[in-house]
Every structure is written in C-alpha cells, then in structure tokens.
Coordinates of C-alpha atoms and ligand atoms in Angstrom, one line a residue:
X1 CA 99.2 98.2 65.0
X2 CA 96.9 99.9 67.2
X3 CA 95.7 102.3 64.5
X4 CA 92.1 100.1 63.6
X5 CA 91.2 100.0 67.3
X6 CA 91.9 104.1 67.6
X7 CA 89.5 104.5 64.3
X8 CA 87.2 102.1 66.1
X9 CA 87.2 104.3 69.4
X10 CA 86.7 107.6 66.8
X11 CA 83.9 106.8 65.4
X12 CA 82.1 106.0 68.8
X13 CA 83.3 109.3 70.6
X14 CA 82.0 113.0 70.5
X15 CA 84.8 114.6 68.3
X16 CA 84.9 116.8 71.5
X17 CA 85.8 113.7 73.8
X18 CA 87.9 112.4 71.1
X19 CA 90.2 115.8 71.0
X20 CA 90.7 115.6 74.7
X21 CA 91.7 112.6 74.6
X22 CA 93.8 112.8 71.4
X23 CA 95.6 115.9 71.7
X24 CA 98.5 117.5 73.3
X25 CA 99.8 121.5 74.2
X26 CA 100.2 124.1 71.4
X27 CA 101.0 123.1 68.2
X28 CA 101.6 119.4 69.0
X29 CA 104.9 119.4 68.2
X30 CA 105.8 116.9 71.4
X31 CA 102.6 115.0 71.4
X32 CA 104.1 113.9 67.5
X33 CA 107.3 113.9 68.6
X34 CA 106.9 111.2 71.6
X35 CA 105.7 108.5 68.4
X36 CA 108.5 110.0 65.9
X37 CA 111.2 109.4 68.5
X38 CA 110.6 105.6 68.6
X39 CA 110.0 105.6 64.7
X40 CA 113.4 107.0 64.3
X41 CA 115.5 104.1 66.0
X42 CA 116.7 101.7 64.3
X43 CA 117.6 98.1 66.1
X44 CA 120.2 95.6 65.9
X45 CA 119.4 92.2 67.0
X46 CA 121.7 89.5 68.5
X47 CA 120.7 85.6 66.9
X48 CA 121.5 82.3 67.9
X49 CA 120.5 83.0 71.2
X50 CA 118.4 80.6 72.3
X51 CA 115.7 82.6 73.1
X52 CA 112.6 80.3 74.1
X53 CA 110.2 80.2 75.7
X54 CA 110.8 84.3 77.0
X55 CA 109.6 85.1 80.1
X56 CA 108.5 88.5 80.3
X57 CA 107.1 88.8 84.0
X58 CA 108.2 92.2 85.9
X59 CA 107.9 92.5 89.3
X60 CA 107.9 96.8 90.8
X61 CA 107.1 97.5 94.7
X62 CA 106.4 93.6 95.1
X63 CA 103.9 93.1 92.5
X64 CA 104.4 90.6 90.1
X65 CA 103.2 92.2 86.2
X66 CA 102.9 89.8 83.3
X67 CA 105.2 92.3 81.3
X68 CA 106.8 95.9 82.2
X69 CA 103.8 97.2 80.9
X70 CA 101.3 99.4 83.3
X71 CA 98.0 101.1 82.4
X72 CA 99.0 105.2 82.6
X73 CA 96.7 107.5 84.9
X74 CA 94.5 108.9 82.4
X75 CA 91.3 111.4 83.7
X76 CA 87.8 110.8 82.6
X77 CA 87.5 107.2 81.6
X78 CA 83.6 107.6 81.7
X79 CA 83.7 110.4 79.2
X80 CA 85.2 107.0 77.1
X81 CA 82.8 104.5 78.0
X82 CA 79.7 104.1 80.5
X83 CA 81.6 102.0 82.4
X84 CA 84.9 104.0 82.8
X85 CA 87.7 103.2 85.3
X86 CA 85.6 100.0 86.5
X87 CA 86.4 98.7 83.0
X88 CA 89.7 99.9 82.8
X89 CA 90.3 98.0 85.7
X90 CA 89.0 94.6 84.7
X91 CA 90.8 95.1 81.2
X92 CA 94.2 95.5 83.1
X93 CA 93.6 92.9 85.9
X94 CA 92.7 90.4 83.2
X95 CA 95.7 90.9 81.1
X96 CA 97.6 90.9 84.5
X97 CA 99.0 94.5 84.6
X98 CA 99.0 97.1 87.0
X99 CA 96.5 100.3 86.7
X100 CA 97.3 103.5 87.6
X101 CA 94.5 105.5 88.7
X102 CA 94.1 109.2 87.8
X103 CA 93.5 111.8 90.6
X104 CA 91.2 113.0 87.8
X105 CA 89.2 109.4 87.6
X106 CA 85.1 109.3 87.3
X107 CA 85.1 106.8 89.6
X108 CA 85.9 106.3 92.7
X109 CA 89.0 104.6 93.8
X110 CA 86.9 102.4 96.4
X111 CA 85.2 101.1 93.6
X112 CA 87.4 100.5 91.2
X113 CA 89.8 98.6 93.8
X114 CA 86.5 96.2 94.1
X115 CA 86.6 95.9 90.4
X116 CA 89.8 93.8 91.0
X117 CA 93.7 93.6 90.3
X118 CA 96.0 95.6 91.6
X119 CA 96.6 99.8 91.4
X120 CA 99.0 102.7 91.8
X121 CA 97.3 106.3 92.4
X122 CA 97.8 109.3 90.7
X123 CA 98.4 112.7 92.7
X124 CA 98.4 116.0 92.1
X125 CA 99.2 117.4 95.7
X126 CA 96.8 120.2 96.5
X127 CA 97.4 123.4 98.5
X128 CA 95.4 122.4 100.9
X129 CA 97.6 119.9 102.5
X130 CA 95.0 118.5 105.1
X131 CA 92.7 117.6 101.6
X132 CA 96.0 116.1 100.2
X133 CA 96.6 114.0 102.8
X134 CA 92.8 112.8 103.0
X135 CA 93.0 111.9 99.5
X136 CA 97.0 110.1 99.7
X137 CA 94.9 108.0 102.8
X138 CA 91.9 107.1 100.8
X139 CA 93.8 105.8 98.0
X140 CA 96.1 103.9 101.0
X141 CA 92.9 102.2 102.4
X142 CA 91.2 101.4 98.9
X143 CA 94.7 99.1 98.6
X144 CA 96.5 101.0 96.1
X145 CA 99.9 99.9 96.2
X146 CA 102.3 103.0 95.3
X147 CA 101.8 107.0 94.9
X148 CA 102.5 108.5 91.3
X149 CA 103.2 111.8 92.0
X150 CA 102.6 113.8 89.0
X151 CA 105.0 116.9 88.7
X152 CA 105.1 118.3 85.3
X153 CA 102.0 120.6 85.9
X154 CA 102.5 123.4 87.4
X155 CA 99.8 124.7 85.0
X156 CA 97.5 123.1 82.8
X157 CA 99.3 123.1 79.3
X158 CA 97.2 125.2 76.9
X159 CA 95.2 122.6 74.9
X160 CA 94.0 124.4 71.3
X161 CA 91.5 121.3 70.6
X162 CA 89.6 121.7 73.8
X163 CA 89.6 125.8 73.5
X164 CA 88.1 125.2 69.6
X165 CA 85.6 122.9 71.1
X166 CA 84.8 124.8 74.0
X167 CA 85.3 121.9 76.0
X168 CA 85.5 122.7 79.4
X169 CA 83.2 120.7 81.8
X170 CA 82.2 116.9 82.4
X171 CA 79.3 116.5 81.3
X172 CA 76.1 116.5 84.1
X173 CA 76.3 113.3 86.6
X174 CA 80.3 113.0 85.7
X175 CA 82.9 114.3 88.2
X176 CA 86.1 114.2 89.5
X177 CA 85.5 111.5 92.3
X178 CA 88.5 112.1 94.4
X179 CA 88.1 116.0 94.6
X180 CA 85.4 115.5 96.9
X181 CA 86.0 116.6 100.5
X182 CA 84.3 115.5 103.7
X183 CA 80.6 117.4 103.1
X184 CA 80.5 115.8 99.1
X185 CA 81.5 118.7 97.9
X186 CA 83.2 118.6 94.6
X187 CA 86.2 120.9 94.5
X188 CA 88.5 122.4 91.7
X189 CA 91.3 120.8 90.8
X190 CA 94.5 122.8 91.3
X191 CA 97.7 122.4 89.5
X192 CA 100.1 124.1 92.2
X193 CA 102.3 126.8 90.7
X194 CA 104.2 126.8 93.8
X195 CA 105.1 123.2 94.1
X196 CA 108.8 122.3 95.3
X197 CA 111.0 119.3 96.9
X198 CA 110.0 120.3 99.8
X199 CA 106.6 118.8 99.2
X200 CA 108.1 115.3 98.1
X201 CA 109.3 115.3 101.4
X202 CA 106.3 115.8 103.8
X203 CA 104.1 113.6 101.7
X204 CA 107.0 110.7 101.9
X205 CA 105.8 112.0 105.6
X206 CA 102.4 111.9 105.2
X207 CA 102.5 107.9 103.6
X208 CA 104.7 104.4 103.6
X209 CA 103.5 103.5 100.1
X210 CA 106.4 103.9 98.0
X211 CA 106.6 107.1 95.6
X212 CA 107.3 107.3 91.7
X213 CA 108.1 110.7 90.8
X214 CA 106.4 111.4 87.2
X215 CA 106.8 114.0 84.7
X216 CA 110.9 114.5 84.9
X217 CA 112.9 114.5 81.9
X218 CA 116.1 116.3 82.9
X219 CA 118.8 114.0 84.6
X220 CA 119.4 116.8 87.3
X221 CA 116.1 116.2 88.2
X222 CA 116.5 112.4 88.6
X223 CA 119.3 112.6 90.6
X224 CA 117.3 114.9 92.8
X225 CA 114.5 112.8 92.8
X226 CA 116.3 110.4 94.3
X227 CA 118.2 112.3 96.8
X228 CA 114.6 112.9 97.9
X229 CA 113.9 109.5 98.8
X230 CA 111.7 108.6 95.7
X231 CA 111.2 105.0 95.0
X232 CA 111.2 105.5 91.1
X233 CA 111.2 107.8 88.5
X234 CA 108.8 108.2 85.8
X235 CA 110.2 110.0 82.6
X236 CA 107.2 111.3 80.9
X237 CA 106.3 114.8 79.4
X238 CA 102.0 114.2 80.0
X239 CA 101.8 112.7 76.6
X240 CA 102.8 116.0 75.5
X241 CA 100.1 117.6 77.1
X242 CA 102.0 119.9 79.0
X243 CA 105.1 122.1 77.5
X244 CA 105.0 121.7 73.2
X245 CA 108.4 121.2 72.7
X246 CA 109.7 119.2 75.3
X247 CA 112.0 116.4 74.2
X248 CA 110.9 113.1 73.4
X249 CA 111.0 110.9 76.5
X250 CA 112.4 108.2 74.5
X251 CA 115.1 111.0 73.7
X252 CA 115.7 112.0 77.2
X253 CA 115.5 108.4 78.7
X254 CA 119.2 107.8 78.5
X255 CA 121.0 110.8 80.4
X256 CA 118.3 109.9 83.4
X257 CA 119.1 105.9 83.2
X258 CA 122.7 107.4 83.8
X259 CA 122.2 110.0 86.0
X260 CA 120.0 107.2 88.6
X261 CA 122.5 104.8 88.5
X262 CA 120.4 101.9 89.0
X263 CA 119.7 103.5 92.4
X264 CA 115.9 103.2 91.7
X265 CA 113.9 102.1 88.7
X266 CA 113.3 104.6 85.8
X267 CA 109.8 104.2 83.8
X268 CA 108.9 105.6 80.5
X269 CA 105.6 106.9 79.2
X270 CA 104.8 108.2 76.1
X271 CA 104.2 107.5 72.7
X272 CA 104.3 103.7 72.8
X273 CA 102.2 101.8 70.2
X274 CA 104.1 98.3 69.5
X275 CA 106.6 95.6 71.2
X276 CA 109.7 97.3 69.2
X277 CA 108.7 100.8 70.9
X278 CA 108.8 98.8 74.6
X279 CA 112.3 97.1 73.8
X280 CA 114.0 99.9 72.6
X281 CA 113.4 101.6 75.9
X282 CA 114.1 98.8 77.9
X283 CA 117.1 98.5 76.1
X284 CA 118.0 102.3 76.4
X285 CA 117.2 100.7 80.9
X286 CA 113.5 101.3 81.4
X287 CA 112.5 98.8 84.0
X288 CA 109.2 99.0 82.7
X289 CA 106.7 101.8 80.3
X290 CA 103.1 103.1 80.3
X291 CA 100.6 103.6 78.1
X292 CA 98.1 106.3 78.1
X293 CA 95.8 107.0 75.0
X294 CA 95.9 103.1 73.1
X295 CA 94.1 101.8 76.4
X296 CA 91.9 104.7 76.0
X297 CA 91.0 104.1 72.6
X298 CA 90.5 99.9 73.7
X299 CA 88.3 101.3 76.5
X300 CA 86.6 103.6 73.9
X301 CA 85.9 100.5 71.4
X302 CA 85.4 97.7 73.2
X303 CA 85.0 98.0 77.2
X304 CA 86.9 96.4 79.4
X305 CA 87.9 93.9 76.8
X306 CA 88.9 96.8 74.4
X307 CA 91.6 97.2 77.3
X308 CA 92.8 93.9 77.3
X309 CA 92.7 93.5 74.1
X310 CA 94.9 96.7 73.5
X311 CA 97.8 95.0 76.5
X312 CA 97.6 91.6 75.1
X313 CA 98.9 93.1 72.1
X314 CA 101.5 95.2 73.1
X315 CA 103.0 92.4 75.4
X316 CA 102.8 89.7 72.5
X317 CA 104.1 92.0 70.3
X318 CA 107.0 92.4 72.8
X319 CA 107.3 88.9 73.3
X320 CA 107.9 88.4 69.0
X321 CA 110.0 91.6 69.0
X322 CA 112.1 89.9 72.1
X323 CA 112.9 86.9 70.5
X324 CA 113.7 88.4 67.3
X325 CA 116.2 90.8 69.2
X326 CA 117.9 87.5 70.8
X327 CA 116.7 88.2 74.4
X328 CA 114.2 85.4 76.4
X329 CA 114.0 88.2 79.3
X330 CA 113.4 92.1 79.5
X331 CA 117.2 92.1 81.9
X332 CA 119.1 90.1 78.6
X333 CA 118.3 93.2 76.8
X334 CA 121.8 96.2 76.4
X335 CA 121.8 99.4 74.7
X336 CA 123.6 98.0 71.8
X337 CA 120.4 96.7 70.8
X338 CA 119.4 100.8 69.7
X339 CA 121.6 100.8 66.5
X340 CA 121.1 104.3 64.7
X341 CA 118.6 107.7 65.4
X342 CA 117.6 108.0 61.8
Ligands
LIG401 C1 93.4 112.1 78.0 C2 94.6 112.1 78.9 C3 94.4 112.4 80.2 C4 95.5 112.3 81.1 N1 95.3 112.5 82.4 C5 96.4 112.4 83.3 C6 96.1 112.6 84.7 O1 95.0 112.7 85.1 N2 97.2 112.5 85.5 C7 98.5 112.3 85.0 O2 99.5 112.2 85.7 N3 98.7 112.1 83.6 C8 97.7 112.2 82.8 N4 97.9 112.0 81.4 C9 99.2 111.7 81.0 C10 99.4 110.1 81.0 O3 99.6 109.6 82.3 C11 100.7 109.7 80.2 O4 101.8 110.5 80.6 C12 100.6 109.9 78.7 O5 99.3 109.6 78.2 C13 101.6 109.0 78.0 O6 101.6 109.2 76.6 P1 100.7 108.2 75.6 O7 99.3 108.7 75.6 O8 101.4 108.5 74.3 O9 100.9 106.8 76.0 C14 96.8 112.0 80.6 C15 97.0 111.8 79.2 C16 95.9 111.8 78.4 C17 96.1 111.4 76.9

C-alpha cells in the first residue's frame, strides 16, 4: 500500500539518508521480521454486525486522536526534507494524530509546538541528570503532553548500512536541537549503559506529565513497568534497530497485554504498513500503534502533506478493514479476530 510513496521518497534521498532511515541492526533479521509477523496472521471476521458508520476516535492522557494511530519519534527529519519536524508536525496535526517528537529531532521542540497539534517527547535520560531534567522541562513548557521514555538502548545497535556508507554525522547547519545545554553547546548524545528502574522513578520525580515506557517486549518487564508507576507501555524493538533478532513486537504483544492486565494501556510500534496490520494488534489489545519509517517516507515525498497523506491512509484503511471484520469501534474488536500464524 505504502510501497509507491517509499519508491517516491528513494528516489529523492541520498542513498546514504535513505539507509538510515531504512535499515535496522546486524543482519536485519528483526527489522524483516516486525513486517513478516503481521503478514503471517491470518483474520477471521464476524458479519452481520451492523457496522456503520465506525467511529474510530481514541482518546490517551486526555487527548482526543482521530484513530489509535500516533506519529513514532523518529531522529533527523531534516535529513528527509528542508522542512523536517515542522512538517511532520503539520502532516500529523492535520490528519488529527498525535506526534511524538524525537530527543534526536532537527528542530527544536519550541518550534515545532508552534507548528500546531498536539505532541508527546521522546527521551533518552542522560547521565547528567541536571541536563535531563532541563530537557524533560523544556519539552513540559513547549506543551508536550506525555514523556516517551525510550529504554531499549543501552547502546546504539550496530547499523552495517550506515558503517558501509560511512555515515556518521548531520550534515553542516543540522543538529540535534535538544542536546544543547545552557551556553548552545551541542553535546553528544549518550545511550546510558547503566540505566535501571531506579531512574523511572526520579524522573516520575522530576515531572507530572504522564510516562509511556518504550522499547519493552518481555511481560516481566511490563509488569515492572507498571509497578514503577508508568502510565503506558510501549512494546517496540526500535524498528529493529537495536538487538537483530528480537521477536516481532506483533509476536510479543500478547504475553504483555496479559501480563498489564488492563492496568495501563499497551502501544505497539513496528512494522505497520496497512489497516489489517493496526486491527490485528488491536485485536491481540493494543490501545493504540505507531508508525515510524511510512511517515518518513511521506515526509521524504511530499512534505507535510506526504505525512498526512501516509495517516489518512492507514486510518481509512482501518476504517475498511474494521467494517469488514464486523467491528464499528477499535473496543468491539477480541482476539478471536487473529485466526491462524501461518
Ligand atoms: C530512522 C529512524 C530513527 C529513529 N529514531 C528514534 C529516536 O530518536 N528515538 C526513539 O525512541 N526511537 C527511534 N526510532 C524507532 C521508532 O520510534 C519506532 O520504534 C520504529 O520506527 C517503529 O518501526 P517502523 O519504522 O517499522 O514503524 C527510529 C526509527 C527509525 C526508522
């Protein structure tokens, strides 16, 4: 569905620009299987349901979303198009979604809160936890309505494409807005080795916003997560960009829906590319999914309009595959829906 706009964004990227934002860790194997997962399940729809018109509005933390469909933090949106996270923004505002903005964004998240619509922010918590704290009350200030805490990287996952390309640095005049300090200096990003729970607990501290907890894909670490106060869980493996060979998220969704007991909402990311893709993991109790690289090949294409081109389609694509399942409303759906794993 998708795969015409992704050709599109290709043939306007630097093949280096296009690998980072294409590729996964190692050999791939998790960045293929995320798409394979989905591919391999096999649906059984209810009829006679009376299933119009669907409503397919999703409300998370207060905000009201025209479907359980939010823009993933992704970094470097300029490195896609001149405009970057600005038009990212008034892709997802206009189709009436939320964005979430990378730690790693080109622009600022001052700006791209005036762009319009509404925003989550993407963390990496930082050693320094006086700079952490700066950045959690910048993003607080600029309006951004919950804190995605991003927990699967204790080290950057080792990325052959960018190695083979020798890709390493933004490009002059492009950097990592939110790693600036007080003087404007721009610092190094540091994924934190030495991370714990400990640290979910001073920054639940350190803000009031409430806190999804992404990267997790074992169910002891959901129930954890929650025991930690989280307000949601986010069960994502970077878009396989992190450990090759970690499960499907698709595959690991259920044992976490069971293991949060509906105690908090449990989000997917992760190799989502039509409506069938986001009702099969609503069905298997997603309250809602991401997605990462399809809006960054819209953004790539077309702009801001590339972006809301690339979320219309998903959620009217969910709406068809909806009715076609027998469900008017993301709740109607069960996990009887998921047939077969073929
Ligand atoms: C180019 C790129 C950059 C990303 N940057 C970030 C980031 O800065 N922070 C983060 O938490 N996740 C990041 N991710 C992971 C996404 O948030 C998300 O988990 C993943 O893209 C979902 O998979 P999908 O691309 O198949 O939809 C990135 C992913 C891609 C493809």
């Amino acid at each position: 569905m998708l795969t015409e706009l992704a050709a599109r964004a290709r043939a306007r990227l630097d093949p280096a620009h296009w690998d980072f934002f294409a590729g996964g860790a190692g050999d791939e194997r998790t960045l293929r299987a995320n798409e394979e997962a989905f591919q391999r399940l096999r649906l059984l729809p209810r009829v006679l349901r009376a299933t119009g018109p669907r409503d397919l509005r999703t409300t998370l933390f207060g905000t009201e979303l025209s479907a359980p469909l939010l823009v993933a933090p992704t970094a470097f949106h300029r490195l896609a198009h001149p405009d970057g996270e600005l038009a990212t923004a008034r892709g997802a505002a206009a189709a009436g979604t939320v964005l979430v903005v990378s730690m790693a964004a080109t622009t600022p998240v001052e700006d791209i809160a005036a762009a319009g619509g509404p925003l989550w922010f993407q963390l990496y918590p930082q050693p320094d936890l006086e700079f952490t704290a700066a950045v959690v009350r910048r993003a607080e200030r600029a309006g951004c309505r919950a804190l995605v805490v991003t927990v699967d990287s204790p080290v950057f996952g080792r990325r052959e494409r960018d190695r083979r390309n020798g890709f390493t640095d933004l490009p002059a005049g492009l950097v990592c807005e939110h790693l600036r300090d007080g003087t404007g200096r721009v610092r190094d990003i540091v994924m934190d080795a030495d991370l714990g729970w400990e640290r979910i607990d001073w920054l639940r501290g350190v803000t009031g916003l409430p806190i999804v907890l992404k990267g997790l894909l074992h169910p002891a670490d959901a129930l954890l997560a929650v025991e930690h106060g989280v307000s949601a869980v986010l069960v994502s493996n970077h878009g396989g960009r992190q450990l090759d060979g970690a499960v499907a998220t698709v595959d690991a969704l259920p044992a976490v829906v069971k293991a949060v007991g509906g105690q908090v909402p449990v989000l997917l990311d992760g190799g989502i590319r039509c409506g069938a893709d986001i009702l099969a993991a609503l069905a298997l109790g997603a309250g809602a999914v991401l997605v990462g690289r399809p809006v960054l090949w819209g953004l790539a294409a077309a702009g801001a309009d590339g972006v809301r081109q690339v979320l219309d389609l998903l959620r009217e694509d969910l709406d068809r595959a909806l009715a076609l399942a027998g469900a008017r409303r993301p709740a109607d759906l069960t996990g009887d829906l998921v047939a077969a794993r073929c």
